[in-house]
């Protein structure tokens, strides 16, 4: 026990130690009482009454001597959160040396100045570039060629979509001829085509709603919890702008310091947590020896809490914290749902956590308990049949440490939710939320396939074109190009896709535990 450490009293708080003094044995054993009687008998036989009273005063004074006093340079502070600097990542203002060096390296350009014009006004005169009009003309001609080429390609695609004649290869020579014939018939059959397109769109929308309703029911039942749909009034590239595609959860790279939330500026990070733990535990032997009865004097203890700490009415348990154990970081617990708790525990639900001696509340973020990987998939519920990692903000604790999760019911009583142990203290643990966008084969030709109902616009198809596709029957592929304007897309797979298969696209986004300030 060291006075440089902090003392934590459950349900009361954490305080600094003012001093540690000796204390008599409150419950002496028979051997200690006989030894004390022998010492007192020898003292009475060899001393007078006056000398015996002096010896008792010396023994009483020895119990009140200071055994350990804090060192101001080594004593732990009560600070449990860091103060974030909002301008830490901003670019600093250049120094005078940098501005002078930049001015020397800048070439001075001679410009024709009007009489009476200053140098500042001359800086706004654009430089003459003779090649600029030519470049613009070339680009404009190229844009016109691209537009003409797009108009020729759009006509056979619309005809294929209406007549459903099957898959057609890219770059066919017959496409140009068919487009010319189709343009001649537009004036005659314009109204009928519009009516047919409207009916087809209504039928497709009804089928889409039926599929969405079926998918929603399956998601509620837990069969496909990651499947999601693009909202009707949103574009996929806007709704899922924070998501990205990964070729492999195990081998793909993800920067752990990228796009961190503001709460990460208030917690503490370790460069190497295991090395810090070894260093802290090696210094924990300083102080009062084990087995010594002492009196701990706390500093700045509020008088209003003195009644709650009355030793005559309740037993007070106090524990000494190691270095850094009062600071806040991200804790990861390996827990399993208790069989006595039958209700569903969803992700980001607030629970009471009993970790070692301390109790605090936090909103846990659930993830898979996987080894030898640097990315972990987020779980939506706490499964009773396997261990799950629950992450939350809390006080740093050095493992091993048991943990209990409690939750209050309608009557206010605590119910045991899960049990486990502390896994690690690591803010850089990457937890990814996965969503799966699904589509269905519309036309199949060998390894090529037209997929629909995954997106609603051609712009979304182009945005997610680099992301890999996969099917529930084990096929992998990618998007080749868009087809029409309603989200249809041509895809190429490694083998032929079955008509009853489902085409999927996995998107990932890093998630962090919700911030819930709590007094530890």
mmCIF file with all atom_site columns, N, CA, C and O in Angstrom, residues 433-460:
data_model
loop_
_atom_site.group_PDB
_atom_site.id
_atom_site.type_symbol
_atom_site.label_atom_id
_atom_site.label_alt_id
_atom_site.label_comp_id
_atom_site.label_asym_id
_atom_site.label_entity_id
_atom_site.label_seq_id
_atom_site.pdbx_PDB_ins_code
_atom_site.Cartn_x
_atom_site.Cartn_y
_atom_site.Cartn_z
_atom_site.occupancy
_atom_site.B_iso_or_equiv
_atom_site.pdbx_formal_charge
_atom_site.auth_seq_id
_atom_site.auth_comp_id
_atom_site.auth_asym_id
_atom_site.auth_atom_id
_atom_site.pdbx_PDB_model_num
ATOM 1   N N  . UNK A 1 433 ? -19.149 -2.314  -38.932 1.00 0.00 ? 433 UNK A N  1
ATOM 2   C CA . UNK A 1 433 ? -20.556 -2.628  -39.152 1.00 0.00 ? 433 UNK A CA 1
ATOM 3   C C  . UNK A 1 433 ? -20.747 -2.983  -40.620 1.00 0.00 ? 433 UNK A C  1
ATOM 4   O O  . UNK A 1 433 ? -20.351 -2.229  -41.506 1.00 0.00 ? 433 UNK A O  1
ATOM 5   N N  . UNK A 1 434 ? -21.351 -4.130  -40.861 1.00 0.00 ? 434 UNK A N  1
ATOM 6   C CA . UNK A 1 434 ? -21.535 -4.586  -42.228 1.00 0.00 ? 434 UNK A CA 1
ATOM 7   C C  . UNK A 1 434 ? -22.998 -4.493  -42.634 1.00 0.00 ? 434 UNK A C  1
ATOM 8   O O  . UNK A 1 434 ? -23.884 -4.850  -41.854 1.00 0.00 ? 434 UNK A O  1
ATOM 9   N N  . UNK A 1 435 ? -23.226 -4.016  -43.837 1.00 0.00 ? 435 UNK A N  1
ATOM 10  C CA . UNK A 1 435 ? -24.550 -4.048  -44.439 1.00 0.00 ? 435 UNK A CA 1
ATOM 11  C C  . UNK A 1 435 ? -24.437 -4.773  -45.775 1.00 0.00 ? 435 UNK A C  1
ATOM 12  O O  . UNK A 1 435 ? -23.378 -4.743  -46.418 1.00 0.00 ? 435 UNK A O  1
ATOM 13  N N  . UNK A 1 436 ? -25.487 -5.423  -46.179 1.00 0.00 ? 436 UNK A N  1
ATOM 14  C CA . UNK A 1 436 ? -25.500 -6.209  -47.405 1.00 0.00 ? 436 UNK A CA 1
ATOM 15  C C  . UNK A 1 436 ? -26.636 -5.693  -48.282 1.00 0.00 ? 436 UNK A C  1
ATOM 16  O O  . UNK A 1 436 ? -27.809 -5.730  -47.886 1.00 0.00 ? 436 UNK A O  1
ATOM 17  N N  . UNK A 1 437 ? -26.278 -5.196  -49.457 1.00 0.00 ? 437 UNK A N  1
ATOM 18  C CA . UNK A 1 437 ? -27.262 -4.805  -50.465 1.00 0.00 ? 437 UNK A CA 1
ATOM 19  C C  . UNK A 1 437 ? -27.516 -5.996  -51.382 1.00 0.00 ? 437 UNK A C  1
ATOM 20  O O  . UNK A 1 437 ? -26.557 -6.634  -51.856 1.00 0.00 ? 437 UNK A O  1
ATOM 21  N N  . UNK A 1 438 ? -28.761 -6.310  -51.635 1.00 0.00 ? 438 UNK A N  1
ATOM 22  C CA . UNK A 1 438 ? -29.112 -7.509  -52.399 1.00 0.00 ? 438 UNK A CA 1
ATOM 23  C C  . UNK A 1 438 ? -29.818 -7.136  -53.699 1.00 0.00 ? 438 UNK A C  1
ATOM 24  O O  . UNK A 1 438 ? -30.539 -6.141  -53.782 1.00 0.00 ? 438 UNK A O  1
ATOM 25  N N  . UNK A 1 439 ? -29.585 -7.949  -54.706 1.00 0.00 ? 439 UNK A N  1
ATOM 26  C CA . UNK A 1 439 ? -30.262 -7.847  -55.985 1.00 0.00 ? 439 UNK A CA 1
ATOM 27  C C  . UNK A 1 439 ? -30.580 -9.236  -56.510 1.00 0.00 ? 439 UNK A C  1
ATOM 28  O O  . UNK A 1 439 ? -30.143 -10.252 -55.941 1.00 0.00 ? 439 UNK A O  1
ATOM 29  N N  . UNK A 1 440 ? -31.327 -9.292  -57.602 1.00 0.00 ? 440 UNK A N  1
ATOM 30  C CA . UNK A 1 440 ? -31.808 -10.570 -58.118 1.00 0.00 ? 440 UNK A CA 1
ATOM 31  C C  . UNK A 1 440 ? -31.509 -10.657 -59.612 1.00 0.00 ? 440 UNK A C  1
ATOM 32  O O  . UNK A 1 440 ? -31.608 -9.658  -60.344 1.00 0.00 ? 440 UNK A O  1
ATOM 33  N N  . UNK A 1 441 ? -31.109 -11.850 -60.093 1.00 0.00 ? 441 UNK A N  1
ATOM 34  C CA . UNK A 1 441 ? -30.820 -12.009 -61.520 1.00 0.00 ? 441 UNK A CA 1
ATOM 35  C C  . UNK A 1 441 ? -32.074 -11.789 -62.367 1.00 0.00 ? 441 UNK A C  1
ATOM 36  O O  . UNK A 1 441 ? -33.156 -12.275 -62.051 1.00 0.00 ? 441 UNK A O  1
ATOM 37  N N  . UNK A 1 442 ? -31.894 -11.041 -63.430 1.00 0.00 ? 442 UNK A N  1
ATOM 38  C CA . UNK A 1 442 ? -32.990 -10.756 -64.341 1.00 0.00 ? 442 UNK A CA 1
ATOM 39  C C  . UNK A 1 442 ? -32.811 -11.499 -65.668 1.00 0.00 ? 442 UNK A C  1
ATOM 40  O O  . UNK A 1 442 ? -33.742 -12.120 -66.167 1.00 0.00 ? 442 UNK A O  1
ATOM 41  N N  . UNK A 1 443 ? -31.624 -11.478 -66.235 1.00 0.00 ? 443 UNK A N  1
ATOM 42  C CA . UNK A 1 443 ? -31.275 -12.222 -67.437 1.00 0.00 ? 443 UNK A CA 1
ATOM 43  C C  . UNK A 1 443 ? -29.920 -12.867 -67.225 1.00 0.00 ? 443 UNK A C  1
ATOM 44  O O  . UNK A 1 443 ? -28.985 -12.208 -66.730 1.00 0.00 ? 443 UNK A O  1
ATOM 45  N N  . UNK A 1 444 ? -29.793 -14.118 -67.608 1.00 0.00 ? 444 UNK A N  1
ATOM 46  C CA . UNK A 1 444 ? -28.577 -14.888 -67.384 1.00 0.00 ? 444 UNK A CA 1
ATOM 47  C C  . UNK A 1 444 ? -28.107 -15.444 -68.725 1.00 0.00 ? 444 UNK A C  1
ATOM 48  O O  . UNK A 1 444 ? -28.883 -16.053 -69.468 1.00 0.00 ? 444 UNK A O  1
ATOM 49  N N  . UNK A 1 445 ? -26.824 -15.226 -69.002 1.00 0.00 ? 445 UNK A N  1
ATOM 50  C CA . UNK A 1 445 ? -26.209 -15.778 -70.211 1.00 0.00 ? 445 UNK A CA 1
ATOM 51  C C  . UNK A 1 445 ? -24.794 -16.212 -69.852 1.00 0.00 ? 445 UNK A C  1
ATOM 52  O O  . UNK A 1 445 ? -23.874 -15.393 -69.769 1.00 0.00 ? 445 UNK A O  1
ATOM 53  N N  . UNK A 1 446 ? -24.650 -17.510 -69.602 1.00 0.00 ? 446 UNK A N  1
ATOM 54  C CA . UNK A 1 446 ? -23.370 -18.084 -69.183 1.00 0.00 ? 446 UNK A CA 1
ATOM 55  C C  . UNK A 1 446 ? -22.892 -17.383 -67.910 1.00 0.00 ? 446 UNK A C  1
ATOM 56  O O  . UNK A 1 446 ? -23.576 -17.415 -66.902 1.00 0.00 ? 446 UNK A O  1
ATOM 57  N N  . UNK A 1 447 ? -21.705 -16.732 -67.979 1.00 0.00 ? 447 UNK A N  1
ATOM 58  C CA . UNK A 1 447 ? -21.177 -16.062 -66.786 1.00 0.00 ? 447 UNK A CA 1
ATOM 59  C C  . UNK A 1 447 ? -21.691 -14.635 -66.641 1.00 0.00 ? 447 UNK A C  1
ATOM 60  O O  . UNK A 1 447 ? -21.426 -13.989 -65.623 1.00 0.00 ? 447 UNK A O  1
ATOM 61  N N  . UNK A 1 448 ? -22.417 -14.160 -67.608 1.00 0.00 ? 448 UNK A N  1
ATOM 62  C CA . UNK A 1 448 ? -22.926 -12.793 -67.571 1.00 0.00 ? 448 UNK A CA 1
ATOM 63  C C  . UNK A 1 448 ? -24.350 -12.787 -67.047 1.00 0.00 ? 448 UNK A C  1
ATOM 64  O O  . UNK A 1 448 ? -25.104 -13.724 -67.272 1.00 0.00 ? 448 UNK A O  1
ATOM 65  N N  . UNK A 1 449 ? -24.671 -11.692 -66.387 1.00 0.00 ? 449 UNK A N  1
ATOM 66  C CA . UNK A 1 449 ? -25.990 -11.626 -65.752 1.00 0.00 ? 449 UNK A CA 1
ATOM 67  C C  . UNK A 1 449 ? -26.403 -10.167 -65.625 1.00 0.00 ? 449 UNK A C  1
ATOM 68  O O  . UNK A 1 449 ? -25.572 -9.280  -65.377 1.00 0.00 ? 449 UNK A O  1
ATOM 69  N N  . UNK A 1 450 ? -27.681 -9.928  -65.810 1.00 0.00 ? 450 UNK A N  1
ATOM 70  C CA . UNK A 1 450 ? -28.272 -8.612  -65.552 1.00 0.00 ? 450 UNK A CA 1
ATOM 71  C C  . UNK A 1 450 ? -28.948 -8.667  -64.186 1.00 0.00 ? 450 UNK A C  1
ATOM 72  O O  . UNK A 1 450 ? -29.805 -9.516  -63.943 1.00 0.00 ? 450 UNK A O  1
ATOM 73  N N  . UNK A 1 451 ? -28.539 -7.792  -63.285 1.00 0.00 ? 451 UNK A N  1
ATOM 74  C CA . UNK A 1 451 ? -29.030 -7.768  -61.903 1.00 0.00 ? 451 UNK A CA 1
ATOM 75  C C  . UNK A 1 451 ? -29.877 -6.519  -61.715 1.00 0.00 ? 451 UNK A C  1
ATOM 76  O O  . UNK A 1 451 ? -29.528 -5.429  -62.192 1.00 0.00 ? 451 UNK A O  1
ATOM 77  N N  . UNK A 1 452 ? -30.977 -6.666  -61.027 1.00 0.00 ? 452 UNK A N  1
ATOM 78  C CA . UNK A 1 452 ? -31.875 -5.555  -60.747 1.00 0.00 ? 452 UNK A CA 1
ATOM 79  C C  . UNK A 1 452 ? -32.246 -5.552  -59.271 1.00 0.00 ? 452 UNK A C  1
ATOM 80  O O  . UNK A 1 452 ? -31.945 -6.481  -58.522 1.00 0.00 ? 452 UNK A O  1
ATOM 81  N N  . UNK A 1 453 ? -32.910 -4.468  -58.849 1.00 0.00 ? 453 UNK A N  1
ATOM 82  C CA . UNK A 1 453 ? -33.444 -4.261  -57.504 1.00 0.00 ? 453 UNK A CA 1
ATOM 83  C C  . UNK A 1 453 ? -32.363 -4.010  -56.459 1.00 0.00 ? 453 UNK A C  1
ATOM 84  O O  . UNK A 1 453 ? -32.669 -3.944  -55.271 1.00 0.00 ? 453 UNK A O  1
ATOM 85  N N  . UNK A 1 454 ? -31.068 -3.893  -56.846 1.00 0.00 ? 454 UNK A N  1
ATOM 86  C CA . UNK A 1 454 ? -30.044 -3.519  -55.874 1.00 0.00 ? 454 UNK A CA 1
ATOM 87  C C  . UNK A 1 454 ? -29.933 -2.005  -55.772 1.00 0.00 ? 454 UNK A C  1
ATOM 88  O O  . UNK A 1 454 ? -29.808 -1.460  -54.667 1.00 0.00 ? 454 UNK A O  1
ATOM 89  N N  . UNK A 1 455 ? -29.983 -1.314  -56.904 1.00 0.00 ? 455 UNK A N  1
ATOM 90  C CA . UNK A 1 455 ? -29.951 0.141   -56.940 1.00 0.00 ? 455 UNK A CA 1
ATOM 91  C C  . UNK A 1 455 ? -31.134 0.645   -57.763 1.00 0.00 ? 455 UNK A C  1
ATOM 92  O O  . UNK A 1 455 ? -31.803 -0.140  -58.460 1.00 0.00 ? 455 UNK A O  1
ATOM 93  N N  . UNK A 1 456 ? -31.362 1.959   -57.680 1.00 0.00 ? 456 UNK A N  1
ATOM 94  C CA . UNK A 1 456 ? -32.492 2.569   -58.380 1.00 0.00 ? 456 UNK A CA 1
ATOM 95  C C  . UNK A 1 456 ? -32.072 3.552   -59.456 1.00 0.00 ? 456 UNK A C  1
ATOM 96  O O  . UNK A 1 456 ? -32.904 3.984   -60.247 1.00 0.00 ? 456 UNK A O  1
ATOM 97  N N  . UNK A 1 457 ? -30.815 3.965   -59.455 1.00 0.00 ? 457 UNK A N  1
ATOM 98  C CA . UNK A 1 457 ? -30.334 4.918   -60.450 1.00 0.00 ? 457 UNK A CA 1
ATOM 99  C C  . UNK A 1 457 ? -29.027 4.421   -61.040 1.00 0.00 ? 457 UNK A C  1
ATOM 100 O O  . UNK A 1 457 ? -28.288 3.646   -60.421 1.00 0.00 ? 457 UNK A O  1
ATOM 101 N N  . UNK A 1 458 ? -28.747 4.890   -62.248 1.00 0.00 ? 458 UNK A N  1
ATOM 102 C CA . UNK A 1 458 ? -27.493 4.510   -62.898 1.00 0.00 ? 458 UNK A CA 1
ATOM 103 C C  . UNK A 1 458 ? -26.291 5.143   -62.216 1.00 0.00 ? 458 UNK A C  1
ATOM 104 O O  . UNK A 1 458 ? -25.188 4.576   -62.232 1.00 0.00 ? 458 UNK A O  1
ATOM 105 N N  . UNK A 1 459 ? -26.456 6.322   -61.597 1.00 0.00 ? 459 UNK A N  1
ATOM 106 C CA . UNK A 1 459 ? -25.349 6.963   -60.896 1.00 0.00 ? 459 UNK A CA 1
ATOM 107 C C  . UNK A 1 459 ? -24.894 6.130   -59.707 1.00 0.00 ? 459 UNK A C  1
ATOM 108 O O  . UNK A 1 459 ? -23.698 6.042   -59.417 1.00 0.00 ? 459 UNK A O  1
ATOM 109 N N  . UNK A 1 460 ? -25.836 5.489   -58.996 1.00 0.00 ? 460 UNK A N  1
ATOM 110 C CA . UNK A 1 460 ? -25.452 4.623   -57.881 1.00 0.00 ? 460 UNK A CA 1
ATOM 111 C C  . UNK A 1 460 ? -24.676 3.400   -58.362 1.00 0.00 ? 460 UNK A C  1
ATOM 112 O O  . UNK A 1 460 ? -23.743 2.944   -57.684 1.00 0.00 ? 460 UNK A O  1
#
